[in-house]
Amino acid sequence: MEGGIPRAPYSAMALQLTLTLACLLPAAAWDVSTALVPKDYLAELQPRMEGSWRLVAVEEADDSDLAQAKVIAPSFTMARNATVFYGMLDKMKEGKLLQWLATGVDLINISRVPAHFAICNVHQAGVAISEYVIAALLSWNIKLADMEAEFRRCTWRDNRVNSCKMSRPHKTAFGQTIGIIGLGAIGQDVAAKAGALGMRVVAVDSRPPSPLPPYIAWAGGDEKLPQLM
């Protein structure tokens, strides 16, 4: 979790970076390229690359590393320091890929990224983030934390004497309507899980799927956002 925002699991981000690097393998076996990755990822990534890439901790990269590097995967801390981050990108004249280790790219000022970089985010977050969304939805309905606290206060007592009253039944997600803005990997997974709970799912997307999956009751284009709301 970064700043209270759930992120894809570490293994998923490492796998994304591995697959991306594999797609950018040097044409010749003896041509080893440089990739700048977070120091914490080196131990997991290096065995997967079988020597086809020279991996350098992005936090420790010098000007020589920057001049040679084709790939950079910055940490969130680094990306928040605009002077350092964009200064590094400007020095990467051979750079081809900026691999962002999260789904959203809102921390990146796209206009400051040199044009020779492709920007790639993490696509393995659909399951992890959709589970977080559903957990929040169920927590909002069931008030599980409040229920547990009340149970401990009212039930787990030696003398069982208290002023507690029976709580009202909690709300259920079943039959409720959930609106989803954007049917990417996360949006579609949230829709599938919500549908499995018996919720009515409505959504908007720039390119609504056709035909609609059975768990989506209605979907419109972006112009239908006021209708969704």
PDB file of N, CA, C and O in Angstrom, residues 116-170:
ATOM      1  N   HIS A 116      10.958   9.625 -26.778  1.00  0.00           N
ATOM      2  CA  HIS A 116      11.478   8.323 -27.191  1.00  0.00           C
ATOM      3  C   HIS A 116      11.146   7.217 -26.181  1.00  0.00           C
ATOM      4  O   HIS A 116      11.497   6.063 -26.392  1.00  0.00           O
ATOM      5  N   PHE A 117      10.463   7.572 -25.086  1.00  0.00           N
ATOM      6  CA  PHE A 117      10.036   6.570 -24.101  1.00  0.00           C
ATOM      7  C   PHE A 117       8.613   6.105 -24.387  1.00  0.00           C
ATOM      8  O   PHE A 117       7.727   6.915 -24.667  1.00  0.00           O
ATOM      9  N   ALA A 118       8.398   4.804 -24.304  1.00  0.00           N
ATOM     10  CA  ALA A 118       7.046   4.264 -24.181  1.00  0.00           C
ATOM     11  C   ALA A 118       6.771   4.145 -22.687  1.00  0.00           C
ATOM     12  O   ALA A 118       7.677   3.858 -21.902  1.00  0.00           O
ATOM     13  N   ILE A 119       5.524   4.377 -22.282  1.00  0.00           N
ATOM     14  CA  ILE A 119       5.150   4.302 -20.870  1.00  0.00           C
ATOM     15  C   ILE A 119       4.237   3.095 -20.675  1.00  0.00           C
ATOM     16  O   ILE A 119       3.226   2.959 -21.362  1.00  0.00           O
ATOM     17  N   CYS A 120       4.615   2.229 -19.757  1.00  0.00           N
ATOM     18  CA  CYS A 120       3.846   1.009 -19.502  1.00  0.00           C
ATOM     19  C   CYS A 120       3.492   0.940 -18.022  1.00  0.00           C
ATOM     20  O   CYS A 120       4.341   1.196 -17.172  1.00  0.00           O
ATOM     21  N   ASN A 121       2.237   0.603 -17.724  1.00  0.00           N
ATOM     22  CA  ASN A 121       1.840   0.434 -16.322  1.00  0.00           C
ATOM     23  C   ASN A 121       1.706  -1.048 -16.004  1.00  0.00           C
ATOM     24  O   ASN A 121       2.068  -1.905 -16.804  1.00  0.00           O
ATOM     25  N   VAL A 122       1.186  -1.349 -14.820  1.00  0.00           N
ATOM     26  CA  VAL A 122       1.038  -2.744 -14.383  1.00  0.00           C
ATOM     27  C   VAL A 122      -0.391  -3.204 -14.647  1.00  0.00           C
ATOM     28  O   VAL A 122      -1.336  -2.540 -14.255  1.00  0.00           O
ATOM     29  N   HIS A 123      -0.522  -4.331 -15.305  1.00  0.00           N
ATOM     30  CA  HIS A 123      -1.849  -4.842 -15.652  1.00  0.00           C
ATOM     31  C   HIS A 123      -2.286  -6.008 -14.779  1.00  0.00           C
ATOM     32  O   HIS A 123      -3.383  -6.515 -14.939  1.00  0.00           O
ATOM     33  N   GLN A 124      -1.432  -6.465 -13.873  1.00  0.00           N
ATOM     34  CA  GLN A 124      -1.797  -7.596 -13.014  1.00  0.00           C
ATOM     35  C   GLN A 124      -2.539  -7.165 -11.760  1.00  0.00           C
ATOM     36  O   GLN A 124      -2.685  -7.941 -10.833  1.00  0.00           O
ATOM     37  N   ALA A 125      -3.014  -5.920 -11.729  1.00  0.00           N
ATOM     38  CA  ALA A 125      -3.645  -5.414 -10.511  1.00  0.00           C
ATOM     39  C   ALA A 125      -5.134  -5.701 -10.453  1.00  0.00           C
ATOM     40  O   ALA A 125      -5.781  -5.414  -9.452  1.00  0.00           O
ATOM     41  N   GLY A 126      -5.718  -6.258 -11.521  1.00  0.00           N
ATOM     42  CA  GLY A 126      -7.159  -6.446 -11.579  1.00  0.00           C
ATOM     43  C   GLY A 126      -7.711  -7.218 -10.399  1.00  0.00           C
ATOM     44  O   GLY A 126      -8.718  -6.827  -9.797  1.00  0.00           O
ATOM     45  N   VAL A 127      -7.079  -8.314 -10.040  1.00  0.00           N
ATOM     46  CA  VAL A 127      -7.578  -9.144  -8.950  1.00  0.00           C
ATOM     47  C   VAL A 127      -7.371  -8.460  -7.604  1.00  0.00           C
ATOM     48  O   VAL A 127      -8.308  -8.346  -6.791  1.00  0.00           O
ATOM     49  N   ALA A 128      -6.157  -7.978  -7.343  1.00  0.00           N
ATOM     50  CA  ALA A 128      -5.848  -7.402  -6.034  1.00  0.00           C
ATOM     51  C   ALA A 128      -6.706  -6.174  -5.726  1.00  0.00           C
ATOM     52  O   ALA A 128      -7.275  -6.053  -4.633  1.00  0.00           O
ATOM     53  N   ILE A 129      -6.826  -5.263  -6.684  1.00  0.00           N
ATOM     54  CA  ILE A 129      -7.560  -4.026  -6.422  1.00  0.00           C
ATOM     55  C   ILE A 129      -9.066  -4.275  -6.397  1.00  0.00           C
ATOM     56  O   ILE A 129      -9.795  -3.677  -5.605  1.00  0.00           O
ATOM     57  N   SER A 130      -9.546  -5.180  -7.254  1.00  0.00           N
ATOM     58  CA  SER A 130     -10.984  -5.466  -7.241  1.00  0.00           C
ATOM     59  C   SER A 130     -11.394  -6.103  -5.913  1.00  0.00           C
ATOM     60  O   SER A 130     -12.488  -5.845  -5.399  1.00  0.00           O
ATOM     61  N   GLU A 131     -10.526  -6.936  -5.333  1.00  0.00           N
ATOM     62  CA  GLU A 131     -10.828  -7.515  -4.024  1.00  0.00           C
ATOM     63  C   GLU A 131     -10.884  -6.418  -2.956  1.00  0.00           C
ATOM     64  O   GLU A 131     -11.719  -6.467  -2.048  1.00  0.00           O
ATOM     65  N   TYR A 132      -9.993  -5.435  -3.073  1.00  0.00           N
ATOM     66  CA  TYR A 132     -10.012  -4.310  -2.141  1.00  0.00           C
ATOM     67  C   TYR A 132     -11.333  -3.548  -2.264  1.00  0.00           C
ATOM     68  O   TYR A 132     -11.952  -3.175  -1.249  1.00  0.00           O
ATOM     69  N   VAL A 133     -11.786  -3.314  -3.489  1.00  0.00           N
ATOM     70  CA  VAL A 133     -13.043  -2.589  -3.709  1.00  0.00           C
ATOM     71  C   VAL A 133     -14.216  -3.354  -3.104  1.00  0.00           C
ATOM     72  O   VAL A 133     -15.068  -2.776  -2.414  1.00  0.00           O
ATOM     73  N   ILE A 134     -14.272  -4.659  -3.368  1.00  0.00           N
ATOM     74  CA  ILE A 134     -15.374  -5.463  -2.843  1.00  0.00           C
ATOM     75  C   ILE A 134     -15.324  -5.523  -1.317  1.00  0.00           C
ATOM     76  O   ILE A 134     -16.357  -5.474  -0.636  1.00  0.00           O
ATOM     77  N   ALA A 135     -14.109  -5.618  -0.752  1.00  0.00           N
ATOM     78  CA  ALA A 135     -13.980  -5.616   0.705  1.00  0.00           C
ATOM     79  C   ALA A 135     -14.515  -4.317   1.298  1.00  0.00           C
ATOM     80  O   ALA A 135     -15.212  -4.322   2.328  1.00  0.00           O
ATOM     81  N   ALA A 136     -14.199  -3.202   0.658  1.00  0.00           N
ATOM     82  CA  ALA A 136     -14.687  -1.905   1.135  1.00  0.00           C
ATOM     83  C   ALA A 136     -16.208  -1.836   1.024  1.00  0.00           C
ATOM     84  O   ALA A 136     -16.890  -1.306   1.912  1.00  0.00           O
ATOM     85  N   LEU A 137     -16.743  -2.366  -0.068  1.00  0.00           N
ATOM     86  CA  LEU A 137     -18.187  -2.367  -0.281  1.00  0.00           C
ATOM     87  C   LEU A 137     -18.900  -3.186   0.802  1.00  0.00           C
ATOM     88  O   LEU A 137     -19.897  -2.757   1.388  1.00  0.00           O
ATOM     89  N   LEU A 138     -18.373  -4.387   1.080  1.00  0.00           N
ATOM     90  CA  LEU A 138     -18.977  -5.239   2.097  1.00  0.00           C
ATOM     91  C   LEU A 138     -18.835  -4.624   3.490  1.00  0.00           C
ATOM     92  O   LEU A 138     -19.745  -4.697   4.316  1.00  0.00           O
ATOM     93  N   SER A 139     -17.683  -4.003   3.746  1.00  0.00           N
ATOM     94  CA  SER A 139     -17.472  -3.364   5.036  1.00  0.00           C
ATOM     95  C   SER A 139     -18.461  -2.227   5.249  1.00  0.00           C
ATOM     96  O   SER A 139     -18.983  -2.028   6.350  1.00  0.00           O
ATOM     97  N   TRP A 140     -18.739  -1.497   4.167  1.00  0.00           N
ATOM     98  CA  TRP A 140     -19.691  -0.376   4.252  1.00  0.00           C
ATOM     99  C   TRP A 140     -21.084  -0.895   4.596  1.00  0.00           C
ATOM    100  O   TRP A 140     -21.821  -0.281   5.366  1.00  0.00           O
ATOM    101  N   ASN A 141     -21.451  -2.041   4.046  1.00  0.00           N
ATOM    102  CA  ASN A 141     -22.773  -2.608   4.291  1.00  0.00           C
ATOM    103  C   ASN A 141     -22.864  -3.304   5.650  1.00  0.00           C
ATOM    104  O   ASN A 141     -23.827  -3.129   6.397  1.00  0.00           O
ATOM    105  N   ILE A 142     -21.870  -4.117   5.965  1.00  0.00           N
ATOM    106  CA  ILE A 142     -21.944  -4.973   7.150  1.00  0.00           C
ATOM    107  C   ILE A 142     -21.432  -4.276   8.407  1.00  0.00           C
ATOM    108  O   ILE A 142     -21.838  -4.600   9.509  1.00  0.00           O
ATOM    109  N   LYS A 143     -20.557  -3.299   8.228  1.00  0.00           N
ATOM    110  CA  LYS A 143     -19.931  -2.617   9.376  1.00  0.00           C
ATOM    111  C   LYS A 143     -19.240  -3.649  10.269  1.00  0.00           C
ATOM    112  O   LYS A 143     -19.455  -3.696  11.488  1.00  0.00           O
ATOM    113  N   LEU A 144     -18.388  -4.472   9.651  1.00  0.00           N
ATOM    114  CA  LEU A 144     -17.796  -5.604  10.362  1.00  0.00           C
ATOM    115  C   LEU A 144     -16.965  -5.171  11.562  1.00  0.00           C
ATOM    116  O   LEU A 144     -17.036  -5.787  12.629  1.00  0.00           O
ATOM    117  N   ALA A 145     -16.190  -4.105  11.416  1.00  0.00           N
ATOM    118  CA  ALA A 145     -15.365  -3.642  12.540  1.00  0.00           C
ATOM    119  C   ALA A 145     -16.239  -3.228  13.715  1.00  0.00           C
ATOM    120  O   ALA A 145     -15.947  -3.551  14.878  1.00  0.00           O
ATOM    121  N   ASP A 146     -17.324  -2.501  13.428  1.00  0.00           N
ATOM    122  CA  ASP A 146     -18.243  -2.085  14.499  1.00  0.00           C
ATOM    123  C   ASP A 146     -18.915  -3.304  15.128  1.00  0.00           C
ATOM    124  O   ASP A 146     -19.104  -3.369  16.353  1.00  0.00           O
ATOM    125  N   MET A 147     -19.272  -4.274  14.279  1.00  0.00           N
ATOM    126  CA  MET A 147     -19.935  -5.479  14.767  1.00  0.00           C
ATOM    127  C   MET A 147     -19.018  -6.265  15.703  1.00  0.00           C
ATOM    128  O   MET A 147     -19.445  -6.747  16.766  1.00  0.00           O
ATOM    129  N   GLU A 148     -17.760  -6.374  15.328  1.00  0.00           N
ATOM    130  CA  GLU A 148     -16.814  -7.114  16.163  1.00  0.00           C
ATOM    131  C   GLU A 148     -16.610  -6.401  17.496  1.00  0.00           C
ATOM    132  O   GLU A 148     -16.594  -7.036  18.559  1.00  0.00           O
ATOM    133  N   ALA A 149     -16.444  -5.072  17.451  1.00  0.00           N
ATOM    134  CA  ALA A 149     -16.246  -4.314  18.684  1.00  0.00           C
ATOM    135  C   ALA A 149     -17.450  -4.466  19.610  1.00  0.00           C
ATOM    136  O   ALA A 149     -17.303  -4.627  20.831  1.00  0.00           O
ATOM    137  N   GLU A 150     -18.648  -4.414  19.036  1.00  0.00           N
ATOM    138  CA  GLU A 150     -19.860  -4.552  19.837  1.00  0.00           C
ATOM    139  C   GLU A 150     -19.961  -5.959  20.423  1.00  0.00           C
ATOM    140  O   GLU A 150     -20.372  -6.144  21.582  1.00  0.00           O
ATOM    141  N   PHE A 151     -19.570  -6.953  19.638  1.00  0.00           N
ATOM    142  CA  PHE A 151     -19.613  -8.335  20.108  1.00  0.00           C
ATOM    143  C   PHE A 151     -18.676  -8.523  21.299  1.00  0.00           C
ATOM    144  O   PHE A 151     -19.022  -9.153  22.297  1.00  0.00           O
ATOM    145  N   ARG A 152     -17.480  -7.951  21.189  1.00  0.00           N
ATOM    146  CA  ARG A 152     -16.524  -8.072  22.290  1.00  0.00           C
ATOM    147  C   ARG A 152     -17.021  -7.337  23.538  1.00  0.00           C
ATOM    148  O   ARG A 152     -16.871  -7.821  24.666  1.00  0.00           O
ATOM    149  N   ARG A 153     -17.615  -6.184  23.358  1.00  0.00           N
ATOM    150  CA  ARG A 153     -18.070  -5.379  24.493  1.00  0.00           C
ATOM    151  C   ARG A 153     -19.275  -6.011  25.177  1.00  0.00           C
ATOM    152  O   ARG A 153     -19.395  -5.969  26.410  1.00  0.00           O
ATOM    153  N   CYS A 154     -20.145  -6.620  24.385  1.00  0.00           N
ATOM    154  CA  CYS A 154     -21.413  -7.078  24.933  1.00  0.00           C
ATOM    155  C   CYS A 154     -21.461  -8.570  25.262  1.00  0.00           C
ATOM    156  O   CYS A 154     -22.282  -8.999  26.058  1.00  0.00           O
ATOM    157  N   THR A 155     -20.617  -9.371  24.655  1.00  0.00           N
ATOM    158  CA  THR A 155     -20.736 -10.821  24.792  1.00  0.00           C
ATOM    159  C   THR A 155     -19.600 -11.436  25.593  1.00  0.00           C
ATOM    160  O   THR A 155     -19.826 -12.292  26.449  1.00  0.00           O
ATOM    161  N   TRP A 156     -18.378 -11.003  25.345  1.00  0.00           N
ATOM    162  CA  TRP A 156     -17.241 -11.658  26.001  1.00  0.00           C
ATOM    163  C   TRP A 156     -16.982 -11.034  27.374  1.00  0.00           C
ATOM    164  O   TRP A 156     -15.976 -10.391  27.606  1.00  0.00           O
ATOM    165  N   ARG A 157     -17.931 -11.242  28.277  1.00  0.00           N
ATOM    166  CA  ARG A 157     -17.820 -10.721  29.637  1.00  0.00           C
ATOM    167  C   ARG A 157     -18.052 -11.874  30.608  1.00  0.00           C
ATOM    168  O   ARG A 157     -18.877 -12.773  30.363  1.00  0.00           O
ATOM    169  N   ASP A 158     -17.359 -11.817  31.736  1.00  0.00           N
ATOM    170  CA  ASP A 158     -17.489 -12.902  32.715  1.00  0.00           C
ATOM    171  C   ASP A 158     -18.904 -13.018  33.278  1.00  0.00           C
ATOM    172  O   ASP A 158     -19.463 -14.113  33.412  1.00  0.00           O
ATOM    173  N   ASN A 159     -19.523 -11.870  33.607  1.00  0.00           N
ATOM    174  CA  ASN A 159     -20.829 -11.925  34.257  1.00  0.00           C
ATOM    175  C   ASN A 159     -21.999 -11.780  33.278  1.00  0.00           C
ATOM    176  O   ASN A 159     -23.153 -11.905  33.662  1.00  0.00           O
ATOM    177  N   ARG A 160     -21.664 -11.473  32.003  1.00  0.00           N
ATOM    178  CA  ARG A 160     -22.686 -11.329  30.960  1.00  0.00           C
ATOM    179  C   ARG A 160     -23.716 -10.230  31.300  1.00  0.00           C
ATOM    180  O   ARG A 160     -24.804 -10.212  30.720  1.00  0.00           O
ATOM    181  N   VAL A 161     -23.403  -9.354  32.258  1.00  0.00           N
ATOM    182  CA  VAL A 161     -24.323  -8.284  32.625  1.00  0.00           C
ATOM    183  C   VAL A 161     -23.897  -7.006  31.908  1.00  0.00           C
ATOM    184  O   VAL A 161     -22.775  -6.534  32.090  1.00  0.00           O
ATOM    185  N   ASN A 162     -24.782  -6.456  31.093  1.00  0.00           N
ATOM    186  CA  ASN A 162     -24.474  -5.232  30.364  1.00  0.00           C
ATOM    187  C   ASN A 162     -25.771  -4.604  29.879  1.00  0.00           C
ATOM    188  O   ASN A 162     -26.867  -5.169  30.072  1.00  0.00           O
ATOM    189  N   SER A 163     -25.638  -3.449  29.293  1.00  0.00           N
ATOM    190  CA  SER A 163     -26.813  -2.725  28.811  1.00  0.00           C
ATOM    191  C   SER A 163     -26.968  -2.837  27.291  1.00  0.00           C
ATOM    192  O   SER A 163     -27.674  -2.042  26.677  1.00  0.00           O
ATOM    193  N   CYS A 164     -26.298  -3.803  26.687  1.00  0.00           N
ATOM    194  CA  CYS A 164     -26.324  -3.941  25.229  1.00  0.00           C
ATOM    195  C   CYS A 164     -27.694  -4.399  24.731  1.00  0.00           C
ATOM    196  O   CYS A 164     -28.384  -5.181  25.401  1.00  0.00           O
ATOM    197  N   LYS A 165     -28.054  -3.910  23.603  1.00  0.00           N
ATOM    198  CA  LYS A 165     -29.288  -4.321  22.942  1.00  0.00           C
ATOM    199  C   LYS A 165     -28.938  -5.045  21.640  1.00  0.00           C
ATOM    200  O   LYS A 165     -27.872  -4.843  21.076  1.00  0.00           O
ATOM    201  N   MET A 166     -29.842  -5.871  21.176  1.00  0.00           N
ATOM    202  CA  MET A 166     -29.613  -6.588  19.931  1.00  0.00           C
ATOM    203  C   MET A 166     -29.522  -5.594  18.781  1.00  0.00           C
ATOM    204  O   MET A 166     -30.378  -4.713  18.640  1.00  0.00           O
ATOM    205  N   SER A 167     -28.478  -5.714  18.011  1.00  0.00           N
ATOM    206  CA  SER A 167     -28.279  -4.781  16.902  1.00  0.00           C
ATOM    207  C   SER A 167     -29.229  -5.094  15.757  1.00  0.00           C
ATOM    208  O   SER A 167     -29.721  -6.222  15.623  1.00  0.00           O
ATOM    209  N   ARG A 168     -29.490  -4.088  14.943  1.00  0.00           N
ATOM    210  CA  ARG A 168     -30.352  -4.278  13.786  1.00  0.00           C
ATOM    211  C   ARG A 168     -29.618  -5.098  12.730  1.00  0.00           C
ATOM    212  O   ARG A 168     -28.389  -5.036  12.634  1.00  0.00           O
ATOM    213  N   PRO A 169     -30.326  -5.871  11.913  1.00  0.00           N
ATOM    214  CA  PRO A 169     -29.672  -6.629  10.838  1.00  0.00           C
ATOM    215  C   PRO A 169     -28.935  -5.675   9.894  1.00  0.00           C
ATOM    216  O   PRO A 169     -29.418  -4.564   9.612  1.00  0.00           O
ATOM    217  N   HIS A 170     -27.770  -6.094   9.447  1.00  0.00           N
ATOM    218  CA  HIS A 170     -26.997  -5.233   8.554  1.00  0.00           C
ATOM    219  C   HIS A 170     -27.571  -5.243   7.139  1.00  0.00           C
ATOM    220  O   HIS A 170     -28.334  -6.142   6.764  1.00  0.00           O
TER     221      HIS A 170
END
